[in-house]
Amino acid sequence: MSANTTPVWFITGCSTGLGRALATAVLERGWKAAVTARDPRTVADVVSGHEDRALALALDVTDGAQIAAAVKAATAALGPIDVLVNNAGHGYLAALEEGEEHQVRALFDTNVFGLVDVTRAVLPGMREQRSGHIVNISSLGGLAAFGATGYYHATKFAVEGLSESLAAEVGPLGINVTIVEPGAFRTNWSGPSMRQSATRIEDYEATAGARRKSTLDTYGHQPGDPERAAAAIMAAVDAENPPLRLLLGKVALDVALARLDSLRTNFTTWRDVTLSADYPDHD
Ligand code: NAP
């Protein structure tokens, strides 16, 4: 983090879940926070009692004018932003063929372009300070993909790639990037926040259909604790050498390690065919 002993955090999507838990923990720690939500009334209680160093702000990350206004208001009231947490996001259940264009575009607008637009609004201030930390909430689903959530995975794989490039670009300017990859956490993600296609194709019931159900069934008894996730994210940001990636929860660790094994097996099994594609005389 910056040398600033009372860093300024700017967090998106704080009405519920991980964003709310993180904003609460940051303020309990004595740090400053712009606590943003589409409806700022939903975060009034988070800010309450911390009005000297916290601000509730209206922010729909798909609204460019609101992004500019929120970043400006946060900086004016709290000082330069030290830590940006791009947390706002939602899921969408549909087999690829069942996907509805308006829902898919809305998903990318929030999970990818919203994150990009908020980041672009905050970066000039961080570059000027030559310090800062951008925390992008991706998902285990940004590393491994399953049926019924292909469009969601596509947004989180996009977040992974963008974040990795960003890290290479802003690292030399003193700005850290951390990609957070939670497994299943007990938030509204698989419950009230989840969207799904009205279109259902019978041929996918045994695959995507079954996984739609199992995803919805996790609601209320996911193993991940948002408060512990908040503590883990703060520890990563506070670390002398912050990680580029932070998996959260045992499910995330197990699935990510299995994914690495399966990638290695795939690549090494096909090694000879892979190598046959180069010009023979090229080093
Ligand atoms: P959540 O309880 O549903 O919270 C999502 C938050 O994002 C809400 O505050 C919601 O606000 C906000 N949001 C949605 N669209 C928005 C927009 N256009 N502009 C601003 N805010 C918006 O779920 P969560 O689990 O805490 O989700 C937080 C992040 O974690 C998401 O990026 C999600 O993909 C990721 N994640 C979650 C899990 C999990 O198992 N929970 C796992 C991996 C990754 P409203 O109240 O206004 O809708």
Coordinates of C-alpha atoms and ligand atoms in Angstrom, one line a residue:
M1 CA 0.0 0.0 0.0
S2 CA 1.1 3.6 0.0
A3 CA 3.1 5.2 2.8
N4 CA -0.1 6.9 3.8
T5 CA -1.0 5.6 7.2
T6 CA -4.7 6.3 6.7
P7 CA -5.2 5.0 3.2
V8 CA -8.2 6.0 1.1
W9 CA -10.1 3.0 -0.3
F10 CA -12.7 3.2 -3.0
I11 CA -15.0 0.2 -3.2
T12 CA -17.7 -0.6 -5.8
G13 CA -20.8 -2.7 -5.1
C14 CA -21.0 -2.3 -1.3
S15 CA -24.8 -2.8 -0.8
T16 CA -24.3 -6.5 0.1
G17 CA -21.8 -9.4 0.2
L18 CA -18.1 -9.0 -0.2
G19 CA -18.1 -5.3 -0.9
R20 CA -20.2 -4.6 2.2
A21 CA -18.0 -6.8 4.4
L22 CA -14.8 -5.2 3.0
A23 CA -16.1 -1.6 3.4
T24 CA -17.1 -2.4 7.0
A25 CA -13.7 -4.0 7.8
V26 CA -11.8 -1.1 6.2
L27 CA -13.6 1.4 8.3
E28 CA -13.3 -0.7 11.5
R29 CA -9.5 -0.7 10.8
G30 CA -9.6 3.1 11.0
W31 CA -8.9 3.7 7.3
K32 CA -10.9 6.0 5.0
A33 CA -13.4 4.7 2.4
A34 CA -15.6 5.8 -0.4
V35 CA -18.4 3.2 0.1
T36 CA -20.2 3.1 -3.2
A37 CA -23.5 1.5 -4.2
R38 CA -26.1 1.8 -6.9
D39 CA -28.5 3.0 -4.1
P40 CA -26.3 4.8 -1.5
R41 CA -29.1 4.4 1.1
T42 CA -28.1 0.7 1.3
V43 CA -24.7 1.7 2.7
A44 CA -25.8 4.4 5.1
D45 CA -25.4 2.1 8.0
V46 CA -21.9 1.1 6.9
V47 CA -20.8 4.7 6.9
S48 CA -22.7 5.7 10.0
G49 CA -20.4 6.5 12.9
H50 CA -17.4 7.0 10.5
E51 CA -18.6 10.2 8.8
D52 CA -15.2 11.9 9.4
R53 CA -13.5 9.4 7.0
A54 CA -16.2 7.7 5.1
L55 CA -18.5 8.7 2.3
A56 CA -21.6 6.9 0.9
L57 CA -21.7 7.5 -2.9
A58 CA -24.1 6.6 -5.7
L59 CA -22.3 4.5 -8.3
D60 CA -23.6 2.3 -11.0
V61 CA -20.4 1.2 -12.7
T62 CA -22.1 1.2 -16.1
D63 CA -22.8 4.9 -15.8
G64 CA -19.8 7.0 -16.9
A65 CA -21.1 10.3 -15.5
Q66 CA -21.6 8.7 -12.1
I67 CA -18.1 7.2 -12.2
A68 CA -16.5 10.6 -12.8
A69 CA -18.6 12.2 -10.2
A70 CA -17.9 9.6 -7.5
V71 CA -14.2 9.6 -8.1
K72 CA -14.2 13.4 -7.9
A73 CA -16.3 13.5 -4.7
A74 CA -14.2 10.8 -3.0
T75 CA -10.9 12.5 -3.8
A76 CA -12.3 15.9 -2.7
A77 CA -13.6 14.6 0.6
L78 CA -11.1 11.9 1.5
G79 CA -7.9 12.7 -0.5
P80 CA -6.2 10.8 -3.3
I81 CA -7.5 7.2 -3.7
D82 CA -4.9 4.7 -2.6
V83 CA -6.8 1.4 -3.0
L84 CA -9.5 0.8 -5.7
V85 CA -11.5 -2.4 -5.2
N86 CA -13.5 -3.3 -8.4
N87 CA -16.0 -5.6 -6.7
A88 CA -19.4 -4.9 -8.3
G89 CA -20.6 -7.8 -10.4
H90 CA -23.2 -10.4 -10.9
G91 CA -23.6 -13.9 -12.4
Y92 CA -25.7 -15.3 -15.3
L93 CA -26.9 -18.8 -15.7
A94 CA -27.4 -20.0 -19.3
A95 CA -25.8 -22.6 -21.6
L96 CA -24.0 -20.8 -24.4
E97 CA -26.8 -21.5 -26.8
E98 CA -29.4 -20.3 -24.3
G99 CA -27.8 -16.9 -23.7
E100 CA -29.9 -13.8 -24.4
E101 CA -28.0 -11.0 -26.0
H102 CA -29.3 -8.2 -23.7
Q103 CA -28.4 -10.2 -20.6
V104 CA -25.0 -11.1 -21.9
R105 CA -24.3 -7.5 -22.9
A106 CA -25.5 -6.3 -19.4
L107 CA -23.2 -8.8 -17.8
F108 CA -20.1 -7.6 -19.7
D109 CA -21.2 -4.0 -19.2
T110 CA -20.9 -4.5 -15.4
N111 CA -18.3 -7.2 -14.9
V112 CA -15.8 -6.0 -17.6
F113 CA -16.5 -2.5 -19.0
G114 CA -17.6 -1.2 -15.6
L115 CA -14.4 -2.4 -14.0
V116 CA -12.4 -0.9 -16.9
D117 CA -14.1 2.4 -16.7
V118 CA -13.7 2.8 -13.0
T119 CA -10.1 1.8 -13.2
R120 CA -9.5 4.4 -16.0
A121 CA -11.0 7.1 -13.9
V122 CA -8.8 6.3 -10.9
L123 CA -5.5 5.6 -12.6
P124 CA -4.5 9.2 -13.4
G125 CA -4.5 10.1 -9.7
M126 CA -2.5 6.9 -8.8
R127 CA 0.0 7.6 -11.6
E128 CA 0.4 11.2 -10.3
Q129 CA 1.1 9.8 -6.8
R130 CA 3.3 7.0 -8.1
S131 CA 1.5 4.7 -5.7
G132 CA -1.7 2.8 -5.3
H133 CA -3.3 -0.6 -5.4
I134 CA -6.0 -1.9 -7.7
V135 CA -7.9 -5.0 -6.4
N136 CA -10.0 -6.6 -9.1
I137 CA -12.5 -9.1 -7.8
S138 CA -12.4 -11.9 -10.3
S139 CA -13.5 -15.4 -9.3
L140 CA -12.3 -19.0 -9.3
G141 CA -14.4 -18.8 -12.4
G142 CA -11.8 -16.6 -13.9
L143 CA -9.4 -19.6 -13.9
A144 CA -11.6 -22.6 -14.5
A145 CA -14.9 -22.9 -16.4
F146 CA -18.0 -25.1 -16.0
G147 CA -21.3 -25.6 -17.8
A148 CA -24.1 -23.0 -17.4
T149 CA -21.8 -20.2 -16.4
G150 CA -19.9 -19.7 -19.7
Y151 CA -20.8 -16.0 -20.1
Y152 CA -19.9 -15.3 -16.5
H153 CA -16.6 -17.1 -16.9
A154 CA -16.0 -15.1 -20.1
T155 CA -16.3 -11.8 -18.1
K156 CA -14.0 -13.1 -15.3
F157 CA -11.4 -14.5 -17.8
A158 CA -11.4 -11.0 -19.3
V159 CA -10.8 -9.5 -15.9
E160 CA -7.8 -11.9 -15.4
G161 CA -6.2 -10.9 -18.7
L162 CA -6.9 -7.2 -18.4
S163 CA -5.5 -7.2 -14.8
E164 CA -2.4 -9.1 -15.8
S165 CA -1.6 -6.6 -18.5
L166 CA -2.4 -3.7 -16.2
A167 CA 0.0 -5.1 -13.6
A168 CA 2.8 -5.1 -16.2
E169 CA 1.9 -1.5 -17.2
V170 CA 1.5 0.1 -13.8
G171 CA 4.0 -1.9 -11.7
P172 CA 6.9 0.3 -12.9
L173 CA 4.8 3.4 -11.9
G174 CA 4.6 2.1 -8.3
I175 CA 1.0 0.8 -8.6
N176 CA 0.1 -2.8 -7.5
V177 CA -2.6 -5.0 -9.0
T178 CA -4.1 -7.9 -7.2
I179 CA -6.7 -10.3 -8.8
V180 CA -8.9 -11.9 -6.1
E181 CA -10.3 -15.3 -7.0
P182 CA -13.0 -16.3 -4.5
G183 CA -14.6 -19.8 -4.5
A184 CA -18.2 -19.9 -3.2
F185 CA -18.9 -17.2 -0.7
R186 CA -22.0 -16.7 1.4
T187 CA -23.4 -13.6 -0.3
N188 CA -26.4 -12.9 -2.6
W189 CA -24.4 -14.0 -5.7
S190 CA -26.0 -17.4 -6.2
G191 CA -29.3 -16.2 -4.7
P192 CA -31.2 -12.9 -5.1
S193 CA -28.4 -11.4 -7.4
M194 CA -28.3 -14.2 -9.8
R195 CA -29.8 -13.8 -13.3
Q196 CA -30.6 -16.7 -15.6
S197 CA -31.9 -17.1 -19.1
A198 CA -35.6 -17.7 -19.6
T199 CA -34.6 -19.8 -22.5
R200 CA -34.1 -23.5 -21.7
I201 CA -33.1 -26.1 -24.2
E202 CA -34.0 -29.7 -23.3
D203 CA -30.7 -31.1 -24.7
Y204 CA -28.7 -29.2 -22.1
E205 CA -30.8 -30.2 -19.1
A206 CA -28.4 -32.9 -18.0
T207 CA -25.4 -30.6 -18.3
A208 CA -26.0 -26.9 -18.0
G209 CA -29.5 -27.5 -16.5
A210 CA -28.0 -29.6 -13.7
R211 CA -25.3 -27.1 -13.0
R212 CA -27.9 -24.2 -12.9
K213 CA -29.6 -26.1 -10.2
S214 CA -26.5 -27.0 -8.2
T215 CA -25.3 -23.3 -8.4
L216 CA -28.6 -22.0 -7.1
D217 CA -28.6 -24.7 -4.4
T218 CA -25.4 -23.4 -2.9
Y219 CA -27.2 -20.2 -1.7
G220 CA -27.2 -19.9 2.0
H221 CA -24.6 -22.6 2.7
Q222 CA -21.5 -21.6 0.7
P223 CA -18.3 -22.3 2.7
G224 CA -16.7 -18.9 2.2
D225 CA -17.2 -16.2 4.9
P226 CA -17.3 -12.6 3.5
E227 CA -15.8 -11.2 6.7
R228 CA -12.9 -13.5 6.5
A229 CA -12.5 -12.7 2.8
A230 CA -12.4 -9.0 3.7
A231 CA -9.6 -9.7 6.2
A232 CA -7.7 -11.7 3.6
I233 CA -8.0 -9.0 1.0
M234 CA -6.8 -6.3 3.5
A235 CA -3.8 -8.5 4.5
A236 CA -2.9 -8.9 0.8
V237 CA -3.1 -5.1 0.2
D238 CA -1.2 -4.4 3.4
A239 CA 1.6 -6.9 2.5
E240 CA 5.1 -5.7 1.6
N241 CA 5.0 -7.8 -1.5
P242 CA 1.3 -8.1 -2.5
P243 CA 0.3 -11.1 -4.6
L244 CA -0.8 -10.7 -8.3
R245 CA -3.4 -13.4 -7.5
L246 CA -5.2 -14.2 -4.3
L247 CA -7.4 -17.3 -4.2
L248 CA -10.0 -17.3 -1.4
G249 CA -11.2 -20.5 0.3
K250 CA -10.3 -24.2 0.1
V251 CA -12.6 -24.9 -2.9
A252 CA -10.8 -22.2 -4.9
L253 CA -7.4 -23.6 -3.9
D254 CA -8.3 -27.2 -4.7
V255 CA -10.0 -26.4 -8.1
A256 CA -7.2 -24.0 -9.1
L257 CA -4.5 -26.6 -8.4
A258 CA -6.4 -29.3 -10.3
R259 CA -6.7 -26.8 -13.2
L260 CA -3.0 -26.3 -13.2
D261 CA -2.5 -30.1 -13.3
S262 CA -5.0 -30.5 -16.2
L263 CA -3.3 -27.7 -18.2
R264 CA 0.1 -29.3 -17.7
T265 CA -1.2 -32.8 -18.7
N266 CA -2.9 -31.3 -21.8
F267 CA 0.1 -29.4 -22.9
T268 CA 2.7 -32.1 -22.3
T269 CA 0.5 -34.8 -23.9
W270 CA 0.3 -32.8 -27.1
R271 CA 3.9 -31.5 -26.8
D272 CA 5.2 -33.1 -30.0
V273 CA 2.3 -31.8 -32.1
T274 CA 2.7 -28.4 -30.6
L275 CA 6.4 -28.3 -31.4
S276 CA 5.8 -29.5 -35.0
A277 CA 4.1 -26.2 -35.8
D278 CA 7.3 -24.1 -35.9
Y279 CA 9.6 -23.7 -39.0
P280 CA 12.1 -26.6 -38.5
D281 CA 15.1 -24.2 -38.9
H282 CA 13.9 -21.6 -36.4
D283 CA 15.6 -21.5 -33.0
Ligands
NAP1 P1 -23.6 -9.8 -4.1 O1 -24.0 -10.0 -2.6 O2 -24.7 -10.1 -5.1 O3 -23.0 -8.4 -4.3 C1 -22.8 -7.8 -5.6 C2 -22.7 -6.3 -5.5 O4 -22.5 -5.8 -6.8 C3 -24.0 -5.7 -5.0 O5 -23.6 -4.6 -4.1 C4 -24.6 -5.1 -6.2 O6 -25.4 -4.0 -6.0 C5 -23.4 -4.7 -7.0 N1 -23.6 -4.5 -8.4 C6 -24.1 -5.3 -9.3 N2 -24.2 -4.6 -10.5 C7 -23.7 -3.4 -10.3 C8 -23.5 -2.2 -11.1 N3 -23.9 -2.2 -12.4 N4 -23.0 -1.1 -10.5 C9 -22.7 -1.1 -9.2 N5 -22.9 -2.1 -8.4 C10 -23.4 -3.3 -8.9 O7 -22.4 -10.8 -4.5 P2 -20.9 -10.9 -4.0 O8 -20.6 -12.3 -3.9 O9 -20.6 -10.0 -2.9 O10 -20.2 -10.3 -5.4 C11 -19.1 -9.4 -5.3 C12 -18.1 -9.8 -6.4 O11 -17.6 -11.1 -6.0 C13 -18.7 -10.0 -7.8 O12 -17.8 -9.4 -8.7 C14 -18.8 -11.5 -8.0 O13 -18.8 -11.9 -9.3 C15 -17.6 -11.9 -7.2 N6 -17.5 -13.3 -6.8 C16 -18.4 -13.8 -5.9 C17 -18.4 -15.1 -5.5 C18 -19.3 -15.7 -4.5 O14 -19.4 -17.0 -4.4 N7 -20.1 -14.9 -3.7 C19 -17.4 -16.0 -6.0 C20 -16.5 -15.4 -6.9 C21 -16.6 -14.1 -7.3 P3 -27.0 -4.0 -6.1 O15 -27.4 -4.2 -4.6 O16 -27.3 -2.6 -6.5 O17 -27.4 -5.0 -7.0

